[in-house]
Tab-separated table of C-alpha atoms in Angstrom:
chain	number	residue	atom	x	y	z
A	16	MET	CA	-5.499	42.574	33.509
A	17	ILE	CA	-6.270	42.249	29.805
A	18	LYS	CA	-4.742	45.048	27.792
A	19	LYS	CA	-6.123	46.554	24.574
A	20	LEU	CA	-3.482	44.709	22.583
A	21	ASP	CA	-4.618	41.402	24.045
A	22	LYS	CA	-8.248	42.252	23.265
A	23	LEU	CA	-7.257	43.029	19.682
A	24	VAL	CA	-5.571	39.690	19.051
A	25	LEU	CA	-8.287	37.740	20.895
A	26	LYS	CA	-11.026	39.461	18.906
A	27	SER	CA	-9.259	38.717	15.629
A	28	PHE	CA	-8.939	35.021	16.577
A	29	ILE	CA	-12.285	34.142	18.210
A	30	GLY	CA	-14.480	34.918	15.184
A	31	PRO	CA	-12.550	32.832	12.622
A	32	PHE	CA	-12.078	30.046	15.187
A	33	ILE	CA	-15.810	29.633	15.880
A	34	ALA	CA	-16.666	29.779	12.173
A	35	THR	CA	-13.986	27.324	11.037
A	36	PHE	CA	-14.654	24.955	13.938
A	37	PHE	CA	-18.325	24.479	13.092
A	38	ILE	CA	-17.673	24.370	9.343
A	39	THR	CA	-14.984	21.726	9.818
A	40	TRP	CA	-17.154	19.711	12.183
A	41	PHE	CA	-20.068	19.864	9.740
A	42	VAL	CA	-17.892	18.692	6.820
A	43	LEU	CA	-16.512	15.802	8.867
A	44	MET	CA	-20.032	14.913	10.023
A	45	MET	CA	-21.212	14.784	6.383
A	46	GLN	CA	-18.434	12.271	5.681
A	47	ILE	CA	-19.812	10.115	8.503
A	48	LEU	CA	-23.314	10.445	7.049
A	49	TRP	CA	-22.167	9.307	3.597
A	50	LYS	CA	-20.246	6.438	5.153
A	51	TYR	CA	-23.303	5.042	6.943
A	52	VAL	CA	-26.078	6.230	4.624
A	53	ASP	CA	-26.706	2.708	3.285
A	54	ASP	CA	-27.325	1.468	6.824
A	55	LEU	CA	-29.829	4.262	7.554
A	56	VAL	CA	-31.919	4.411	4.387
A	57	GLY	CA	-35.122	2.382	4.295
A	58	LYS	CA	-35.121	1.488	8.003
A	59	GLY	CA	-37.994	3.797	8.951
A	60	LEU	CA	-35.912	5.613	11.576
A	61	ASP	CA	-37.291	8.734	13.231
A	62	PHE	CA	-35.398	12.032	13.284
A	63	ALA	CA	-34.498	11.638	16.957
A	64	THR	CA	-32.748	8.314	16.282
A	65	ILE	CA	-30.907	9.714	13.247
A	66	GLY	CA	-29.879	12.764	15.291
A	67	GLN	CA	-28.542	10.540	18.077
A	68	PHE	CA	-26.673	8.437	15.534
A	69	LEU	CA	-24.997	11.472	13.932
A	70	TRP	CA	-24.092	12.984	17.314
A	71	TYR	CA	-22.539	9.794	18.660
A	72	ALA	CA	-20.706	9.183	15.368
A	73	SER	CA	-19.380	12.734	15.070
A	74	ALA	CA	-18.434	13.227	18.734
A	75	SER	CA	-15.028	11.646	18.128
A	76	LEU	CA	-14.514	14.102	15.246
A	77	LEU	CA	-14.531	17.063	17.641
A	78	VAL	CA	-10.949	16.360	18.724
A	79	LEU	CA	-9.988	16.358	15.027
A	80	ALA	CA	-11.976	19.502	14.165
A	81	LEU	CA	-10.431	21.445	17.061
A	82	PRO	CA	-6.767	21.443	15.876
A	83	ILE	CA	-7.910	22.192	12.304
A	84	ALA	CA	-9.912	25.175	13.515
A	85	ILE	CA	-7.001	26.426	15.615
A	86	LEU	CA	-4.637	26.139	12.631
A	87	ILE	CA	-6.919	27.960	10.186
A	88	ALA	CA	-8.068	30.617	12.680
A	89	SER	CA	-4.521	31.455	13.794
A	90	ILE	CA	-3.357	31.820	10.174
A	91	MET	CA	-6.349	34.017	9.341
A	92	ALA	CA	-6.042	36.133	12.506
A	93	PHE	CA	-2.354	36.954	12.109
A	94	GLY	CA	-2.747	37.197	8.322
A	95	ASN	CA	-5.469	39.852	8.730
A	96	LEU	CA	-3.370	41.742	11.289
A	97	GLY	CA	-0.378	41.597	8.951
A	98	GLU	CA	-2.373	42.672	5.908
A	99	SER	CA	-3.775	45.706	7.737
A	100	PHE	CA	-0.226	46.606	8.969
A	101	GLU	CA	-1.339	46.302	12.603
A	102	LEU	CA	1.270	43.615	13.135
A	103	VAL	CA	3.950	45.884	11.702
A	104	ALA	CA	2.862	48.680	14.031
A	105	VAL	CA	3.036	46.354	17.032
A	106	LYS	CA	6.546	45.174	16.128
A	107	SER	CA	7.761	48.728	15.435
A	108	SER	CA	6.643	49.754	18.922
A	109	GLY	CA	9.107	47.253	20.393
A	110	ILE	CA	6.637	44.482	21.284
A	111	SER	CA	7.909	41.030	20.343
A	112	LEU	CA	5.833	38.530	18.399
A	113	LEU	CA	5.789	36.099	21.335
A	114	ARG	CA	4.361	38.811	23.624
A	115	PHE	CA	1.748	39.582	20.991
A	116	MET	CA	0.915	35.868	20.758
A	117	LYS	CA	0.746	35.424	24.560
A	118	PRO	CA	-3.077	35.620	24.981
A	119	LEU	CA	-3.598	33.181	22.110
A	120	ILE	CA	-0.946	30.831	23.530
A	121	ILE	CA	-2.994	30.731	26.732
A	122	VAL	CA	-6.153	30.098	24.687
A	123	ALA	CA	-4.394	27.296	22.751
A	124	ILE	CA	-3.302	25.665	26.021
A	125	LEU	CA	-6.862	25.885	27.365
A	126	LEU	CA	-8.234	24.386	24.138
A	127	SER	CA	-5.687	21.577	24.414
A	128	GLY	CA	-6.986	20.858	27.903
A	129	VAL	CA	-10.584	20.945	26.653
A	130	SER	CA	-9.635	18.541	23.868
A	131	PHE	CA	-8.098	16.107	26.365
A	132	ILE	CA	-11.042	16.302	28.786
A	133	PHE	CA	-13.504	15.793	25.958
A	134	GLY	CA	-11.504	12.926	24.464
A	135	ASN	CA	-10.960	11.285	27.836
A	136	HIS	CA	-14.447	11.531	29.337
A	137	ILE	CA	-17.081	12.315	26.708
A	138	ILE	CA	-15.874	10.533	23.571
A	139	PRO	CA	-15.591	7.088	25.271
A	140	VAL	CA	-19.239	7.379	26.350
A	141	ALA	CA	-20.258	8.557	22.861
A	142	ASN	CA	-18.378	5.651	21.272
A	143	LEU	CA	-20.120	3.235	23.636
A	144	LYS	CA	-23.552	4.655	22.777
A	145	PHE	CA	-22.702	4.676	19.068
A	146	ALA	CA	-21.642	1.014	19.047
A	147	ALA	CA	-24.909	-0.063	20.708
A	148	LEU	CA	-27.071	2.164	18.500
A	149	TYR	CA	-25.290	1.133	15.301
A	150	ASN	CA	-25.756	-2.530	16.196
A	151	ASP	CA	-29.503	-1.933	16.607
A	152	ILE	CA	-29.759	-0.043	13.303
A	153	PHE	CA	-27.568	-2.471	11.369
A	154	TYR	CA	-29.633	-5.501	12.335
A	155	LYS	CA	-32.962	-3.708	12.083
A	156	LYS	CA	-34.998	-4.902	9.121
A	157	PRO	CA	-36.289	-2.350	6.595
A	158	ALA	CA	-39.495	-0.551	7.485
A	159	PHE	CA	-42.678	-1.898	5.977
A	160	ASP	CA	-42.794	-0.481	2.451
A	161	LEU	CA	-44.987	-2.473	0.076
A	162	LYS	CA	-44.164	-1.658	-3.557
A	163	GLU	CA	-46.231	-2.638	-6.587
A	164	GLY	CA	-45.158	-5.893	-8.240
A	165	VAL	CA	-42.351	-6.562	-5.724
A	166	PHE	CA	-42.361	-9.224	-2.996
A	167	PHE	CA	-41.858	-7.917	0.548
A	168	GLY	CA	-40.203	-10.721	2.523
A	169	HIS	CA	-38.924	-9.062	5.710
A	170	ILE	CA	-41.859	-10.213	7.861
A	171	PRO	CA	-40.861	-13.683	9.173
A	172	ASN	CA	-42.615	-16.607	7.395
A	173	TYR	CA	-44.399	-14.369	4.874
A	174	ALA	CA	-43.871	-13.003	1.369
A	175	ILE	CA	-46.370	-10.371	0.205
A	176	LYS	CA	-46.939	-8.898	-3.257
A	177	VAL	CA	-49.582	-6.534	-4.626
A	178	ASP	CA	-50.210	-5.631	-8.248
A	179	LYS	CA	-51.402	-2.101	-7.570
A	180	LYS	CA	-51.708	0.424	-4.748
A	181	ASP	CA	-54.145	3.338	-4.826
A	182	ARG	CA	-53.054	6.873	-4.062
A	183	ASP	CA	-54.475	6.699	-0.550
A	184	GLY	CA	-51.700	4.207	0.293
A	185	LYS	CA	-54.212	1.805	1.869
A	186	THR	CA	-56.269	0.235	-0.901
A	187	ILE	CA	-54.459	-2.596	-2.680
A	188	HIS	CA	-55.325	-4.781	-5.690
A	189	GLY	CA	-54.144	-8.216	-6.810
A	190	VAL	CA	-52.923	-9.407	-3.423
A	191	LEU	CA	-50.716	-12.518	-3.180
A	192	ILE	CA	-49.504	-13.797	0.221
A	193	TYR	CA	-47.211	-16.806	0.718
A	194	GLU	CA	-47.024	-18.412	4.162
A	195	HIS	CA	-43.763	-20.303	4.799
A	196	GLY	CA	-44.793	-21.971	8.046
A	197	ASN	CA	-46.122	-25.168	6.430
A	198	PRO	CA	-43.403	-27.887	6.135
A	199	LEU	CA	-45.237	-29.482	3.191
A	200	GLN	CA	-45.321	-26.461	0.932
A	201	ASP	CA	-46.130	-22.770	1.014
A	202	ASN	CA	-49.727	-21.968	1.843
A	203	SER	CA	-51.044	-19.026	-0.099
A	204	ILE	CA	-53.790	-16.416	-0.115
A	205	ILE	CA	-54.974	-14.702	-3.287
A	206	ALA	CA	-57.417	-11.800	-3.120
A	207	GLU	CA	-58.896	-9.430	-5.646
A	208	LYS	CA	-58.468	-6.339	-3.475
A	209	GLY	CA	-58.099	-5.250	0.110
A	210	VAL	CA	-57.367	-2.475	2.577
A	211	MET	CA	-54.296	-2.436	4.779
A	212	SER	CA	-53.828	-0.549	8.037
A	213	VAL	CA	-51.466	-0.531	11.025
A	214	SER	CA	-52.668	-1.064	14.575
A	215	PRO	CA	-52.541	1.955	16.933
A	216	ASP	CA	-49.513	0.528	18.774
A	217	ASN	CA	-47.701	-0.120	15.445
A	218	ASN	CA	-47.204	-3.763	16.388
A	219	TYR	CA	-49.508	-5.342	13.782
A	220	LEU	CA	-50.314	-4.899	10.118
A	221	GLU	CA	-53.944	-5.644	9.265
A	222	PHE	CA	-55.083	-6.786	5.825
A	223	HIS	CA	-58.857	-6.657	5.201
A	224	LEU	CA	-59.083	-8.787	2.035
A	225	MET	CA	-62.085	-9.188	-0.245
A	226	ASN	CA	-63.078	-11.734	-2.907
A	227	GLY	CA	-60.300	-14.291	-2.745
A	228	ASN	CA	-59.169	-17.814	-1.948
A	229	ARG	CA	-56.928	-19.418	0.664
A	230	TYR	CA	-55.016	-22.547	-0.391
A	231	GLN	CA	-53.648	-24.952	2.208
A	232	GLU	CA	-52.232	-28.490	2.314
A	233	ARG	CA	-52.586	-30.556	5.491
A	234	GLY	CA	-50.840	-33.771	6.466
A	235	PHE	CA	-47.341	-35.031	7.267
A	236	PRO	CA	-44.131	-34.697	5.208
A	237	GLY	CA	-43.614	-37.767	3.016
A	238	ASP	CA	-47.245	-38.847	3.332
A	239	SER	CA	-48.950	-39.306	-0.039
A	240	THR	CA	-52.425	-38.955	1.500
A	241	THR	CA	-52.249	-35.265	2.366
A	242	GLU	CA	-55.368	-33.211	1.753
A	243	PHE	CA	-55.572	-29.997	-0.230
A	244	ILE	CA	-57.989	-27.335	1.044
A	245	ARG	CA	-59.296	-24.339	-0.835
A	246	LEU	CA	-61.285	-21.783	1.115
A	247	SER	CA	-63.117	-19.051	-0.782
A	248	PHE	CA	-64.043	-15.866	1.015
A	249	LYS	CA	-65.749	-12.558	0.408
A	250	SER	CA	-64.101	-10.928	3.405
A	251	PHE	CA	-61.000	-12.105	5.279
A	252	LYS	CA	-58.856	-10.420	7.933
A	253	LYS	CA	-55.139	-11.252	8.127
A	254	LEU	CA	-52.766	-9.978	10.836
A	255	PHE	CA	-48.980	-9.677	10.492
A	256	ASP	CA	-46.657	-9.191	13.461
A	257	LEU	CA	-44.431	-6.127	12.871
A	258	THR	CA	-42.447	-6.290	16.112
A	259	SER	CA	-39.569	-8.003	14.281
A	260	LEU	CA	-39.167	-4.860	12.128
A	261	LYS	CA	-38.640	-2.620	15.136
A	262	LYS	CA	-35.268	-1.462	16.372
A	263	ALA	CA	-33.889	-3.440	19.291
A	264	ASN	CA	-32.320	-1.770	22.329
A	265	THR	CA	-28.881	-3.271	22.835
A	266	SER	CA	-27.335	-2.765	26.267
A	267	ASP	CA	-24.293	-0.463	26.414
A	268	SER	CA	-22.481	-2.959	28.639
A	269	LEU	CA	-22.013	-5.256	25.644
A	270	TYR	CA	-19.266	-2.975	24.255
A	271	LYS	CA	-17.827	-1.425	27.410
A	272	GLY	CA	-14.569	-3.398	27.108
A	273	GLY	CA	-13.456	-1.823	23.809
A	274	GLN	CA	-10.361	0.389	23.866
A	275	LYS	CA	-12.209	3.356	22.331
A	276	MET	CA	-14.795	3.214	25.141
A	277	LEU	CA	-12.297	3.696	27.984
A	278	SER	CA	-10.707	6.685	29.687
A	279	ALA	CA	-6.952	7.041	30.195
A	280	ARG	CA	-7.194	5.681	33.749
A	281	GLN	CA	-9.207	2.663	32.604
A	282	LEU	CA	-6.752	2.064	29.781
A	283	ASN	CA	-3.887	2.083	32.276
A	284	ARG	CA	-5.645	-0.553	34.368
A	285	ASN	CA	-6.240	-2.657	31.270
A	286	ILE	CA	-2.576	-2.387	30.285
A	287	ASP	CA	-1.495	-3.585	33.754
A	288	SER	CA	-3.939	-6.513	33.601
A	289	LEU	CA	-2.852	-7.505	30.098
A	290	GLN	CA	0.825	-7.326	31.008
A	291	HIS	CA	0.125	-9.563	34.017
A	292	LEU	CA	-1.584	-12.059	31.681
A	293	ARG	CA	1.420	-11.961	29.366
A	294	ASP	CA	3.879	-12.555	32.208
A	295	THR	CA	1.713	-15.396	33.555
A	296	ALA	CA	1.618	-17.058	30.137
A	297	VAL	CA	5.404	-16.826	29.795
A	298	TYR	CA	5.940	-18.243	33.291
A	299	TYR	CA	3.464	-21.061	32.696
A	300	ARG	CA	5.188	-21.927	29.410
A	301	LYS	CA	8.560	-22.167	31.146
A	302	SER	CA	7.185	-24.230	34.046
A	303	VAL	CA	5.544	-26.762	31.699
A	304	VAL	CA	8.767	-27.199	29.749
A	305	ASP	CA	10.819	-27.598	32.952
A	306	TYR	CA	8.388	-30.191	34.324
A	307	ASN	CA	8.287	-32.337	31.196
A	308	LEU	CA	11.973	-31.935	30.264
A	309	PRO	CA	13.821	-31.994	33.594
A	310	TYR	CA	17.207	-32.721	32.021
A	311	LEU	CA	17.195	-29.137	30.675
A	312	ARG	CA	17.784	-27.987	34.275
A	313	VAL	CA	21.080	-29.906	34.534
A	314	SER	CA	24.040	-27.617	35.202
A	315	ASP	CA	26.319	-26.675	32.339
A	316	SER	CA	29.186	-28.698	33.865
A	317	VAL	CA	27.394	-31.862	32.819
A	318	SER	CA	27.008	-32.482	29.109
A	319	LYS	CA	23.292	-32.852	28.328
A	320	ASP	CA	24.067	-34.874	25.202
A	321	LYS	CA	26.313	-37.219	27.263
A	322	MET	CA	23.639	-37.613	29.945
A	323	ILE	CA	21.000	-38.528	27.343
A	324	HIS	CA	23.442	-41.042	25.752
A	325	VAL	CA	24.244	-42.696	29.076
A	326	THR	CA	20.577	-42.819	30.098
A	327	ALA	CA	19.674	-44.414	26.780
A	328	GLY	CA	22.349	-47.038	27.295
A	329	ILE	CA	20.991	-48.263	30.639
A	330	ILE	CA	17.368	-48.580	29.476
A	331	PRO	CA	16.376	-52.275	29.100
A	332	ASP	CA	15.364	-53.363	25.623
A	333	SER	CA	11.915	-54.397	26.889
A	334	LEU	CA	11.163	-50.828	27.999
A	335	GLN	CA	12.686	-48.858	25.151
A	336	LYS	CA	9.607	-49.068	22.922
A	337	ALA	CA	7.265	-47.920	25.716
A	338	ILE	CA	9.620	-45.133	26.733
A	339	TYR	CA	10.026	-43.948	23.137
A	340	SER	CA	6.235	-43.968	22.725
A	341	ARG	CA	5.778	-42.027	25.965
A	342	SER	CA	8.462	-39.535	24.891
A	343	TYR	CA	6.728	-39.088	21.554
A	344	HIS	CA	3.425	-38.256	23.261
A	345	ILE	CA	5.109	-35.876	25.702
A	346	ALA	CA	6.807	-34.071	22.814
A	347	GLY	CA	3.457	-33.810	21.000
A	348	ASP	CA	1.722	-32.443	24.083
A	349	ILE	CA	4.492	-29.889	24.581
A	350	ARG	CA	4.272	-28.842	20.927
A	351	ASN	CA	0.501	-28.375	21.101
A	352	PHE	CA	0.732	-26.496	24.386
A	353	MET	CA	3.481	-24.236	23.049
A	354	ALA	CA	1.484	-23.453	19.896
A	355	PHE	CA	-1.601	-22.544	21.946
A	356	ASN	CA	0.395	-20.582	24.516
A	357	ILE	CA	2.288	-18.593	21.876
A	358	THR	CA	-0.943	-17.785	20.031
A	359	GLU	CA	-2.544	-16.630	23.272
A	360	THR	CA	0.512	-14.559	24.175
A	361	LYS	CA	0.537	-12.931	20.726
A	362	SER	CA	-3.150	-12.041	21.111
A	363	THR	CA	-2.412	-10.490	24.501
A	364	LEU	CA	0.497	-8.490	23.034
A	365	ASP	CA	-1.787	-7.223	20.257
A	366	GLN	CA	-4.312	-6.073	22.858
A	367	ILE	CA	-1.560	-4.333	24.832
A	368	ARG	CA	-0.402	-2.562	21.675
A	369	MET	CA	-3.933	-1.413	20.747
A	370	THR	CA	-4.646	-0.263	24.301
A	371	LYS	CA	-1.423	1.743	24.463
A	372	MET	CA	-2.243	3.230	21.071
A	373	GLU	CA	-5.572	4.590	22.366
A	374	TRP	CA	-3.874	5.875	25.521
A	375	HIS	CA	-1.267	7.823	23.539
A	376	ARG	CA	-3.929	9.086	21.102
A	377	LYS	CA	-5.718	11.001	23.879
A	378	TYR	CA	-2.593	12.960	24.780
A	379	ALA	CA	-1.168	13.352	21.258
A	380	MET	CA	-4.391	14.810	19.794
A	381	SER	CA	-4.689	17.370	22.604
A	382	PHE	CA	-1.014	18.364	22.328
A	383	ALA	CA	-1.469	18.743	18.554
A	384	CYS	CA	-3.732	21.755	19.188
A	385	LEU	CA	-0.781	23.640	20.669
A	386	ILE	CA	1.640	22.541	17.939
A	387	LEU	CA	-0.686	23.564	15.109
A	388	PHE	CA	-1.159	26.952	16.743
A	389	PHE	CA	2.612	27.501	16.707
A	390	ILE	CA	2.506	26.641	13.016
A	391	GLY	CA	-0.543	28.757	12.142
A	392	ALA	CA	0.316	31.966	14.018
A	393	PRO	CA	3.852	32.367	12.551
A	394	LEU	CA	2.571	31.436	9.092
A	395	GLY	CA	-0.102	34.127	9.306
A	396	SER	CA	2.444	36.776	10.326
A	397	ILE	CA	4.766	35.700	7.502
A	398	ILE	CA	2.116	35.429	4.768
A	399	ARG	CA	0.310	38.641	5.807
A	400	LYS	CA	-2.807	37.705	3.875
A	401	GLY	CA	-6.272	37.537	5.414
A	402	GLY	CA	-9.524	35.916	4.325
A	403	PHE	CA	-10.063	32.399	3.025
A	404	GLY	CA	-7.618	32.523	0.127
A	405	MET	CA	-3.931	31.890	0.678
A	406	PRO	CA	-4.320	31.155	4.427
A	407	LEU	CA	-6.816	28.389	3.744
A	408	VAL	CA	-4.589	26.785	1.101
A	409	VAL	CA	-1.580	26.764	3.443
A	410	ALA	CA	-3.721	25.468	6.313
A	411	ILE	CA	-5.045	22.603	4.180
A	412	VAL	CA	-1.489	21.615	3.209
A	413	PHE	CA	-0.340	21.439	6.825
A	414	PHE	CA	-3.503	19.688	7.940
A	415	LEU	CA	-3.027	17.038	5.243
A	416	ILE	CA	0.521	16.505	6.495
A	417	PHE	CA	-0.785	16.232	10.064
A	418	HIS	CA	-3.637	13.879	9.121
A	419	LEU	CA	-1.507	11.640	6.886
A	420	LEU	CA	1.145	11.309	9.575
A	421	ASN	CA	-1.569	10.291	12.041
A	422	MET	CA	-2.902	7.696	9.613
A	423	PHE	CA	0.542	6.299	8.837
A	424	GLY	CA	1.473	6.229	12.519
A	425	GLU	CA	-1.694	4.327	13.444
A	426	LYS	CA	-1.174	1.890	10.570
A	427	PHE	CA	2.415	1.260	11.663
A	428	VAL	CA	1.255	0.534	15.218
A	429	ARG	CA	-1.502	-1.838	14.069
A	430	GLU	CA	0.977	-3.748	11.912
A	431	ASP	CA	3.525	-3.794	14.774
A	432	ILE	CA	6.073	-1.884	12.691
A	433	THR	CA	6.692	0.708	15.376
A	434	SER	CA	5.878	1.309	19.032
A	435	PRO	CA	2.559	2.884	20.095
A	436	PHE	CA	4.404	5.957	21.379
A	437	LEU	CA	6.256	6.641	18.127
A	438	GLY	CA	3.252	5.854	15.959
A	439	MET	CA	0.735	8.061	17.767
A	440	TRP	CA	3.168	10.925	18.377
A	441	LEU	CA	4.611	10.819	14.848
A	442	SER	CA	2.727	13.893	13.614
A	443	VAL	CA	3.652	15.879	16.732
A	444	LEU	CA	7.320	14.866	16.512
A	445	VAL	CA	7.492	15.900	12.853
A	446	LEU	CA	5.553	19.171	13.148
A	447	THR	CA	7.165	20.445	16.358
A	448	PRO	CA	10.497	21.391	14.667
A	449	ILE	CA	8.537	22.975	11.822
A	450	GLY	CA	6.551	25.063	14.301
A	451	ALA	CA	9.741	26.119	16.105
A	452	LEU	CA	11.393	27.072	12.784
A	453	LEU	CA	8.384	29.078	11.599
A	454	THR	CA	8.153	30.880	14.944
A	455	TYR	CA	11.823	31.810	14.695
A	456	LYS	CA	11.399	32.991	11.091
A	457	ALA	CA	8.380	35.090	12.034
A	458	MET	CA	10.231	36.695	14.960
A	459	THR	CA	13.122	37.618	12.654
A	460	ASP	CA	10.805	38.964	9.901
A	461	SER	CA	11.720	36.216	7.477
A	462	GLN	CA	10.538	36.435	3.872
A	463	VAL	CA	9.765	32.758	3.492
A	464	PHE	CA	6.596	33.355	1.460
A	465	ASN	CA	7.721	36.551	-0.252
A	466	LYS	CA	7.797	35.998	-4.015
A	467	GLU	CA	10.267	38.850	-4.533
A	468	ALA	CA	12.776	37.168	-2.183
A	469	TYR	CA	12.760	34.024	-4.298
A	470	THR	CA	12.987	36.122	-7.472
A	471	ARG	CA	16.066	37.910	-6.161
A	472	PHE	CA	17.569	34.575	-5.077
A	473	ALA	CA	16.972	33.115	-8.559
A	474	LYS	CA	18.597	36.152	-10.193
A	475	ARG	CA	21.681	35.766	-8.004
A	476	ILE	CA	21.971	32.061	-8.909
A	477	LYS	CA	21.554	32.920	-12.585
A	478	LYS	CA	24.244	35.581	-12.325
A	479	ILE	CA	26.643	33.098	-10.705
A	480	PHE	CA	26.122	30.578	-13.525
A	481	ILE	CA	26.642	33.257	-16.182
A	482	GLN	CA	29.898	34.394	-14.587
A	483	SER	CA	31.156	30.806	-14.205
A	484	SER	CA	30.434	30.045	-17.858
A	485	LYS	CA	32.623	32.923	-19.096
């Protein structure tokens, strides 16, 4: 049964959490938009496609926005309760801070579970959709946008320029069209004016040209007897195929093997398969060496150097050159095989490391929600300031520490400086003792952020120095 005290703390947390979550998600989504804005502008994309792109791109940011929102909301909630002396009243009635935090601890655990479920099942699908959609947008040519005095060359085999466009957007003057399909030279069309329109299915661009000439050369390359043709016209219709400017629809299956597109169970299967490949490569390398260099299997009781010396002494002179040549080729083959095998093994080890990194990321990011709560709630009760002032500043500091540790940990894993476990759990391992310390300080009514406490401490230090100098 939920008591009034639990309702109080839940009510003080839910409002700031919802607000900060959506604000944080929006800010992170704007960063994504600025990152990819150059790939979106000028492509003639509809709002539905842009909306899909932003959703797929920002879905992975939800697991980052969630711990930030928990941190800020917990600081604000307990800061507001402390500022209004409700927290003092609760403590004076004999209720411990941990009991007061109990409903929010349960909420933080539930949010951690939501973060893991979302990161394990929804984000891989969103990443898969994003990769396919981004590939389509990236390779999509710009939408048809004919500017005055500028050649438009994105329609295959054509370059189009107009001197002037009327305000209706259809009537054009001083039309020049180059056709690149002729191996001899570029055919061209020059017209005084015209009207352009797009077919109902948007597959063709129609130019209705008036008062112009078409220039064409016919013959074979290298033939000096080619003929030049000039065709004058009062009215001429030219069609351009616009299907090449449309966005393609790449299949999702093209990217389904990426680590970011897999769940934890799929990542585990990939790790097992990659480790089997690594073990097979190592075994194959050893078997090839044993087959080509059998004397390496001689027991230690027999000197390998002595065996080679004796064997060399009984080889006839007529065969030594052939045997040396054969040995040279065997050594070269072994060297080439070893170089290829080692390169392949290193690539497999890199894939294992990246796969483990993504596996640990799913659990570390969800567990971070709980850790940041145990940092935010004690900080709020210690600071005893509500609103977006001091709590927001402190929250930003701790989030920067959390985010930088995540970045450094991932970089260390990618460069094989540390293990995937240590790299992806680095922020959690560093912040967990801090959260435990802050919780202890809050339970014992510590004055960590009390300016007067530091002032008194400075006065005592100053007094000690004065007395020692006498």
